[in-house]
Structure formats: structure tokens, C-alpha cells
Amino acid sequence: MNTGLVDPFGRTIEYVRLSVTDRCDLRCFYCLPGDYRDFCEPEEWLTFEEIERVIRAFAVLGVRRVRITGGEPLVRKNLSTLTGQLSRIPGISDLSMSTNAAGLARQAVALHQSGISRINVSLDTLRADRFKAITRGNLAKVMDGLMAAKNAGFQPVKINMVVMKNVNHDEIEDMVEFCIEHDFTLRLIETMPIGDTGRNATDHYLDLQTVRARLAEQFRFIPGVVPGGGPARYVQIAGTRLRIGFITPVSQHFCETCNRVRLAVDGTLYLCLGQDHKFEFRPLLRAGIGDAELLDAVRDAITLKPERHEFNEKPQQVVRFMAKTGG
Ligand code: SAM
């Protein structure tokens, strides 16, 4: 009988973030070092069949939501085959994806048809020169991908903007206008000290409470909209359909409501973005573990979930890069 997955701190785990690759076609300076080469080798990647088995086990135990992420998920070949497999798993009622959208123009329709209903696009700036400086990439490709997502029917499309002092903090109002124009949801995110790159970016850290106060002077907020299953605290801008979510892992952590775990491409389950607690599924899968034992393994893994991250107390702690864990 399914009694749900409850961790040692009484939190029900109903959400898996699934990293389908640790590779990325961009190099955001706060995420992945420009010269980084230490990626997983293909033989270490879980196959689509192995991923499906693990997600099926989570679904049997009560997980309802899966978000495809990376690295950049669109660089994994035949992604829509995998998302089709996952969308057919009984119990999975919400399949979504986080992407930089650089390769989305070609894949948006197939991914939507395969069962992904909603999508988050990471976009820190609307200026091509700034985009190049932050990511080394081409903004025009991302805009094409974003518009393809809108036309393919993803609903909602959310823009994830990491807000950084002296990098893009002067562009939040422009992003608000852009999201109103295109009917996108906007989510503002604080820089986290994850990996050396994330830590180097803490010079640009901006407490989102100050951003919220700044926006409140210009727009009238309707608070408390979209309760949702995630960490964002949303407001709606009066007179528009725009919703803005504030994600504040550093200034105001939300670990007590954490409902998620992260499965990396090599089969490592990370129990917390900001801690090293983990459980290895790949050796079990490749040793021929049976279905009942796999359920036990998932239950065992969840007992390892720590209470909270310690970004403020121990900012040196997380050595792996965001792209490895699956952001
Ligand atoms: N490539 C996909 C994308 O761009 O959405 C998925 C993976 S990416 C690692 C997920 C998110 O993590 C992106 O929105 C990125 O901006 C964010 N991110 C990476 N490093 C971060 C950091 N140090 N602090 C805050 N957010 C970070």
C-alpha cells in the first residue's frame, strides 16, 4: 500500500527534479566554469529505461510531479522520447521542464505533444550584449525558443531571472513589462553559493526583500496568489495578469516546506541542493535490482534527507556545481 514518502522531518516528498544531462550549451558565470570539462561520461548516464524505472518507483510511492532539468535538458538526444515515456507513468500528473530555451525553437512542439505541459525559461537579461557577458550565448536563439514555447501552447511559461547587483538589477522593471506583454509569469531568484562559481557571484548577491520593496513603490501588489507547490511567494500586479514570484533561498529559506529531491544524470539522488546527502541508484539498477527492492531503496534514500541547507552558515559547503545536481 502506498503510504507516501515522508522524510525524517515529517515532510512529504512528492516532487522529483530529474537532471537528464550535466552538460550545457551556455556558461552562465554564476553556474558553470567556462573551462569546465569534468562532465559525466555517456556510460555513466542513466538510460531512458533506467530513468523510467526509478521514476515509476517514486510514482508508486506518491510522487506526482517531475521536472526535467540539467545541465541543459535540450542537449540530451531524443528528449521527447523520454518525456513521452515519463508522461505515461501512472500517477505522474505534472511533467514540466526548466530550460535556457536556446535550442527550444526546434523541439517545442514535440516536447509539448509528448506531455510536458508547462515550462520555465531561465532568462536574466533582455539585452544581447549583457546576455553574451552573462552566458556566452546568443539572446536571439533564446527569444526564438521562448516564442516557440508560447506558440506551442505551454501554459504557463515562467521566466526565471537570477537577480544580481551590478549585473541586471536595473532590468527588473523591463522584465516586468516584457512578461506583461507576453503573458509570462516572472520569478526572481537570489544568487546561491553553489560551487565556486556560485560563491564567486555572491559579490552580486541582492536580497530580494529590497527588490520587492522597490517594485511595491511602482506597482500595486495583490498578495497571496498561486499557492502552488514550490518555494516562490507570489504577488499579482493589479490591473494586469502578471504574477511575480520571489524565490529567496538565502534571505528567507523555505526548507521546512521542502517537498523535493533531485536525481542527477548518473543516478545519484541528491536530497538537498545545499548539502551533500545522497543515494546512488545506478549501481543497484545495473546489478539487476527487482521492483520491490527498488521501492525499498527509494524509501531508504528519503530517510537521508537533511533538515535544511546552510547557505548562510556554511557557504563553502557545496562543492558541486548547480549543473551537476540539476538546478
Ligand atoms: N539549463 C536549465 C535552465 O537554464 O533553466 C536548467 C538547469 S539551470 C542549472 C537551473 C537554474 O539554476 C537556472 O535558472 C539558473 O539560472 C539557476 N542557477 C544556477 N546557478 C545558480 C546560482 N549559483 N544561484 C542561483 N541560481 C542559479
mmCIF file of N, CA and C in Angstrom, residues 10-71:
data_model
loop_
_atom_site.group_PDB
_atom_site.id
_atom_site.type_symbol
_atom_site.label_atom_id
_atom_site.label_comp_id
_atom_site.label_asym_id
_atom_site.label_seq_id
_atom_site.Cartn_x
_atom_site.Cartn_y
_atom_site.Cartn_z
ATOM 1 N N GLY A 10 9.178 14.925 8.734
ATOM 2 C CA GLY A 10 7.728 14.972 8.544
ATOM 3 C C GLY A 10 7.276 15.602 7.241
ATOM 4 N N ARG A 11 8.217 15.858 6.323
ATOM 5 C CA ARG A 11 7.829 16.475 5.048
ATOM 6 C C ARG A 11 7.505 15.378 4.038
ATOM 7 N N THR A 12 6.403 15.562 3.321
ATOM 8 C CA THR A 12 6.032 14.597 2.288
ATOM 9 C C THR A 12 6.752 14.955 0.993
ATOM 10 N N ILE A 13 7.422 13.971 0.438
ATOM 11 C CA ILE A 13 8.183 14.192 -0.806
ATOM 12 C C ILE A 13 7.291 13.779 -1.972
ATOM 13 N N GLU A 14 6.931 14.764 -2.796
ATOM 14 C CA GLU A 14 6.024 14.446 -3.903
ATOM 15 C C GLU A 14 6.535 15.021 -5.222
ATOM 16 N N TYR A 15 7.812 15.413 -5.249
ATOM 17 C CA TYR A 15 8.332 16.131 -6.408
ATOM 18 C C TYR A 15 9.773 15.687 -6.670
ATOM 19 N N VAL A 16 10.044 15.261 -7.905
ATOM 20 C CA VAL A 16 11.414 14.903 -8.303
ATOM 21 C C VAL A 16 11.875 15.841 -9.402
ATOM 22 N N ARG A 17 13.041 16.408 -9.195
ATOM 23 C CA ARG A 17 13.691 17.163 -10.276
ATOM 24 C C ARG A 17 14.697 16.231 -10.915
ATOM 25 N N LEU A 18 14.517 16.017 -12.200
ATOM 26 C CA LEU A 18 15.249 14.985 -12.913
ATOM 27 C C LEU A 18 16.231 15.628 -13.883
ATOM 28 N N SER A 19 17.517 15.496 -13.603
ATOM 29 C CA SER A 19 18.534 16.056 -14.497
ATOM 30 C C SER A 19 18.872 15.002 -15.554
ATOM 31 N N VAL A 20 18.643 15.340 -16.815
ATOM 32 C CA VAL A 20 18.875 14.365 -17.887
ATOM 33 C C VAL A 20 20.258 14.516 -18.513
ATOM 34 N N THR A 21 20.993 15.534 -18.099
ATOM 35 C CA THR A 21 22.385 15.705 -18.507
ATOM 36 C C THR A 21 23.027 16.731 -17.582
ATOM 37 N N ASP A 22 24.354 16.633 -17.415
ATOM 38 C CA ASP A 22 25.048 17.690 -16.662
ATOM 39 C C ASP A 22 25.699 18.676 -17.624
ATOM 40 N N ARG A 23 25.528 18.448 -18.938
ATOM 41 C CA ARG A 23 26.149 19.342 -19.941
ATOM 42 C C ARG A 23 25.235 20.526 -20.235
ATOM 43 N N CYS A 24 25.848 21.595 -20.718
ATOM 44 C CA CYS A 24 25.047 22.773 -21.036
ATOM 45 C C CYS A 24 25.673 23.505 -22.206
ATOM 46 N N ASP A 25 24.836 24.107 -23.036
ATOM 47 C CA ASP A 25 25.346 24.869 -24.182
ATOM 48 C C ASP A 25 25.570 26.335 -23.815
ATOM 49 N N LEU A 26 25.326 26.722 -22.573
ATOM 50 C CA LEU A 26 25.673 28.067 -22.103
ATOM 51 C C LEU A 26 26.677 27.941 -20.954
ATOM 52 N N ARG A 27 27.267 29.057 -20.579
ATOM 53 C CA ARG A 27 28.224 29.079 -19.466
ATOM 54 C C ARG A 27 27.920 30.281 -18.577
ATOM 55 N N CYS A 28 26.761 30.260 -17.920
ATOM 56 C CA CYS A 28 26.432 31.371 -17.026
ATOM 57 C C CYS A 28 27.534 31.478 -15.969
ATOM 58 N N PHE A 29 28.057 32.658 -15.767
ATOM 59 C CA PHE A 29 29.267 32.801 -14.946
ATOM 60 C C PHE A 29 29.039 32.364 -13.508
ATOM 61 N N TYR A 30 27.777 32.424 -13.031
ATOM 62 C CA TYR A 30 27.496 32.050 -11.649
ATOM 63 C C TYR A 30 27.160 30.563 -11.507
ATOM 64 N N CYS A 31 27.204 29.833 -12.631
ATOM 65 C CA CYS A 31 26.775 28.431 -12.600
ATOM 66 C C CYS A 31 27.901 27.472 -12.966
ATOM 67 N N LEU A 32 28.401 27.561 -14.203
ATOM 68 C CA LEU A 32 29.357 26.564 -14.691
ATOM 69 C C LEU A 32 30.641 27.269 -15.143
ATOM 70 N N PRO A 33 31.822 26.834 -14.655
ATOM 71 C CA PRO A 33 33.063 27.489 -15.083
ATOM 72 C C PRO A 33 33.251 27.349 -16.589
ATOM 73 N N GLY A 34 33.814 28.400 -17.192
ATOM 74 C CA GLY A 34 33.978 28.424 -18.645
ATOM 75 C C GLY A 34 34.790 27.272 -19.175
ATOM 76 N N ASP A 35 35.806 26.826 -18.386
ATOM 77 C CA ASP A 35 36.701 25.767 -18.873
ATOM 78 C C ASP A 35 36.329 24.401 -18.281
ATOM 79 N N TYR A 36 35.159 24.277 -17.732
ATOM 80 C CA TYR A 36 34.769 23.024 -17.060
ATOM 81 C C TYR A 36 34.700 21.863 -18.052
ATOM 82 N N ARG A 37 35.337 20.750 -17.719
ATOM 83 C CA ARG A 37 35.344 19.591 -18.622
ATOM 84 C C ARG A 37 34.934 18.298 -17.906
ATOM 85 N N ASP A 38 34.749 18.376 -16.624
ATOM 86 C CA ASP A 38 34.602 17.159 -15.828
ATOM 87 C C ASP A 38 33.167 16.624 -15.860
ATOM 88 N N PHE A 39 32.637 16.486 -17.063
ATOM 89 C CA PHE A 39 31.255 16.013 -17.194
ATOM 90 C C PHE A 39 31.197 14.488 -17.073
ATOM 91 N N CYS A 40 30.007 13.982 -16.746
ATOM 92 C CA CYS A 40 29.815 12.534 -16.710
ATOM 93 C C CYS A 40 30.012 11.961 -18.114
ATOM 94 N N GLU A 41 30.543 10.757 -18.161
ATOM 95 C CA GLU A 41 30.708 10.064 -19.446
ATOM 96 C C GLU A 41 29.395 9.374 -19.813
ATOM 97 N N PRO A 42 29.146 9.184 -21.116
ATOM 98 C CA PRO A 42 27.869 8.598 -21.533
ATOM 99 C C PRO A 42 27.531 7.274 -20.839
ATOM 100 N N GLU A 43 28.553 6.439 -20.569
ATOM 101 C CA GLU A 43 28.232 5.145 -19.931
ATOM 102 C C GLU A 43 27.748 5.335 -18.493
ATOM 103 N N GLU A 44 27.999 6.536 -17.947
ATOM 104 C CA GLU A 44 27.527 6.808 -16.578
ATOM 105 C C GLU A 44 26.093 7.353 -16.574
ATOM 106 N N TRP A 45 25.620 7.791 -17.747
ATOM 107 C CA TRP A 45 24.269 8.364 -17.786
ATOM 108 C C TRP A 45 23.242 7.260 -17.575
ATOM 109 N N LEU A 46 22.242 7.527 -16.781
ATOM 110 C CA LEU A 46 21.123 6.593 -16.736
ATOM 111 C C LEU A 46 20.501 6.560 -18.127
ATOM 112 N N THR A 47 20.143 5.367 -18.586
ATOM 113 C CA THR A 47 19.432 5.254 -19.866
ATOM 114 C C THR A 47 17.978 5.685 -19.651
ATOM 115 N N PHE A 48 17.251 5.881 -20.737
ATOM 116 C CA PHE A 48 15.832 6.251 -20.607
ATOM 117 C C PHE A 48 15.072 5.172 -19.822
ATOM 118 N N GLU A 49 15.416 3.912 -20.090
ATOM 119 C CA GLU A 49 14.722 2.814 -19.387
ATOM 120 C C GLU A 49 15.027 2.859 -17.888
ATOM 121 N N GLU A 50 16.283 3.140 -17.545
ATOM 122 C CA GLU A 50 16.642 3.217 -16.120
ATOM 123 C C GLU A 50 15.945 4.401 -15.449
ATOM 124 N N ILE A 51 15.907 5.529 -16.148
ATOM 125 C CA ILE A 51 15.216 6.699 -15.583
ATOM 126 C C ILE A 51 13.744 6.354 -15.363
ATOM 127 N N GLU A 52 13.149 5.732 -16.364
ATOM 128 C CA GLU A 52 11.719 5.413 -16.242
ATOM 129 C C GLU A 52 11.462 4.494 -15.046
ATOM 130 N N ARG A 53 12.358 3.526 -14.835
ATOM 131 C CA ARG A 53 12.170 2.608 -13.693
ATOM 132 C C ARG A 53 12.202 3.364 -12.371
ATOM 133 N N VAL A 54 13.173 4.264 -12.242
ATOM 134 C CA VAL A 54 13.296 4.988 -10.963
ATOM 135 C C VAL A 54 12.074 5.888 -10.764
ATOM 136 N N ILE A 55 11.676 6.581 -11.816
ATOM 137 C CA ILE A 55 10.529 7.491 -11.661
ATOM 138 C C ILE A 55 9.249 6.693 -11.392
ATOM 139 N N ARG A 56 9.118 5.521 -12.021
ATOM 140 C CA ARG A 56 7.955 4.666 -11.714
ATOM 141 C C ARG A 56 7.919 4.303 -10.231
ATOM 142 N N ALA A 57 9.081 4.000 -9.683
ATOM 143 C CA ALA A 57 9.130 3.636 -8.258
ATOM 144 C C ALA A 57 8.710 4.825 -7.397
ATOM 145 N N PHE A 58 9.210 6.003 -7.734
ATOM 146 C CA PHE A 58 8.794 7.199 -6.987
ATOM 147 C C PHE A 58 7.287 7.413 -7.119
ATOM 148 N N ALA A 59 6.762 7.181 -8.319
ATOM 149 C CA ALA A 59 5.323 7.406 -8.530
ATOM 150 C C ALA A 59 4.490 6.429 -7.696
ATOM 151 N N VAL A 60 4.941 5.182 -7.624
ATOM 152 C CA VAL A 60 4.220 4.196 -6.794
ATOM 153 C C VAL A 60 4.167 4.685 -5.351
ATOM 154 N N LEU A 61 5.223 5.393 -4.937
ATOM 155 C CA LEU A 61 5.313 5.845 -3.537
ATOM 156 C C LEU A 61 4.753 7.250 -3.335
ATOM 157 N N GLY A 62 4.080 7.783 -4.346
ATOM 158 C CA GLY A 62 3.335 9.023 -4.122
ATOM 159 C C GLY A 62 3.837 10.258 -4.827
ATOM 160 N N VAL A 63 4.960 10.154 -5.551
ATOM 161 C CA VAL A 63 5.423 11.352 -6.273
ATOM 162 C C VAL A 63 4.479 11.628 -7.441
ATOM 163 N N ARG A 64 4.081 12.876 -7.586
ATOM 164 C CA ARG A 64 3.116 13.265 -8.622
ATOM 165 C C ARG A 64 3.734 14.187 -9.664
ATOM 166 N N ARG A 65 4.804 14.849 -9.279
ATOM 167 C CA ARG A 65 5.356 15.905 -10.143
ATOM 168 C C ARG A 65 6.803 15.606 -10.489
ATOM 169 N N VAL A 66 7.130 15.774 -11.769
ATOM 170 C CA VAL A 66 8.517 15.603 -12.224
ATOM 171 C C VAL A 66 8.880 16.811 -13.071
ATOM 172 N N ARG A 67 10.028 17.414 -12.777
ATOM 173 C CA ARG A 67 10.541 18.499 -13.609
ATOM 174 C C ARG A 67 11.835 18.046 -14.268
ATOM 175 N N ILE A 68 11.880 18.154 -15.595
ATOM 176 C CA ILE A 68 13.076 17.804 -16.351
ATOM 177 C C ILE A 68 14.028 18.996 -16.300
ATOM 178 N N THR A 69 15.296 18.725 -15.962
ATOM 179 C CA THR A 69 16.244 19.823 -15.878
ATOM 180 C C THR A 69 17.636 19.333 -16.272
ATOM 181 N N GLY A 70 18.669 20.114 -15.943
ATOM 182 C CA GLY A 70 20.028 19.717 -16.293
ATOM 183 C C GLY A 70 21.007 20.481 -15.408
ATOM 184 N N GLY A 71 22.154 20.701 -15.907
ATOM 185 C CA GLY A 71 22.651 20.963 -17.249
ATOM 186 C C GLY A 71 21.514 21.569 -18.092
#
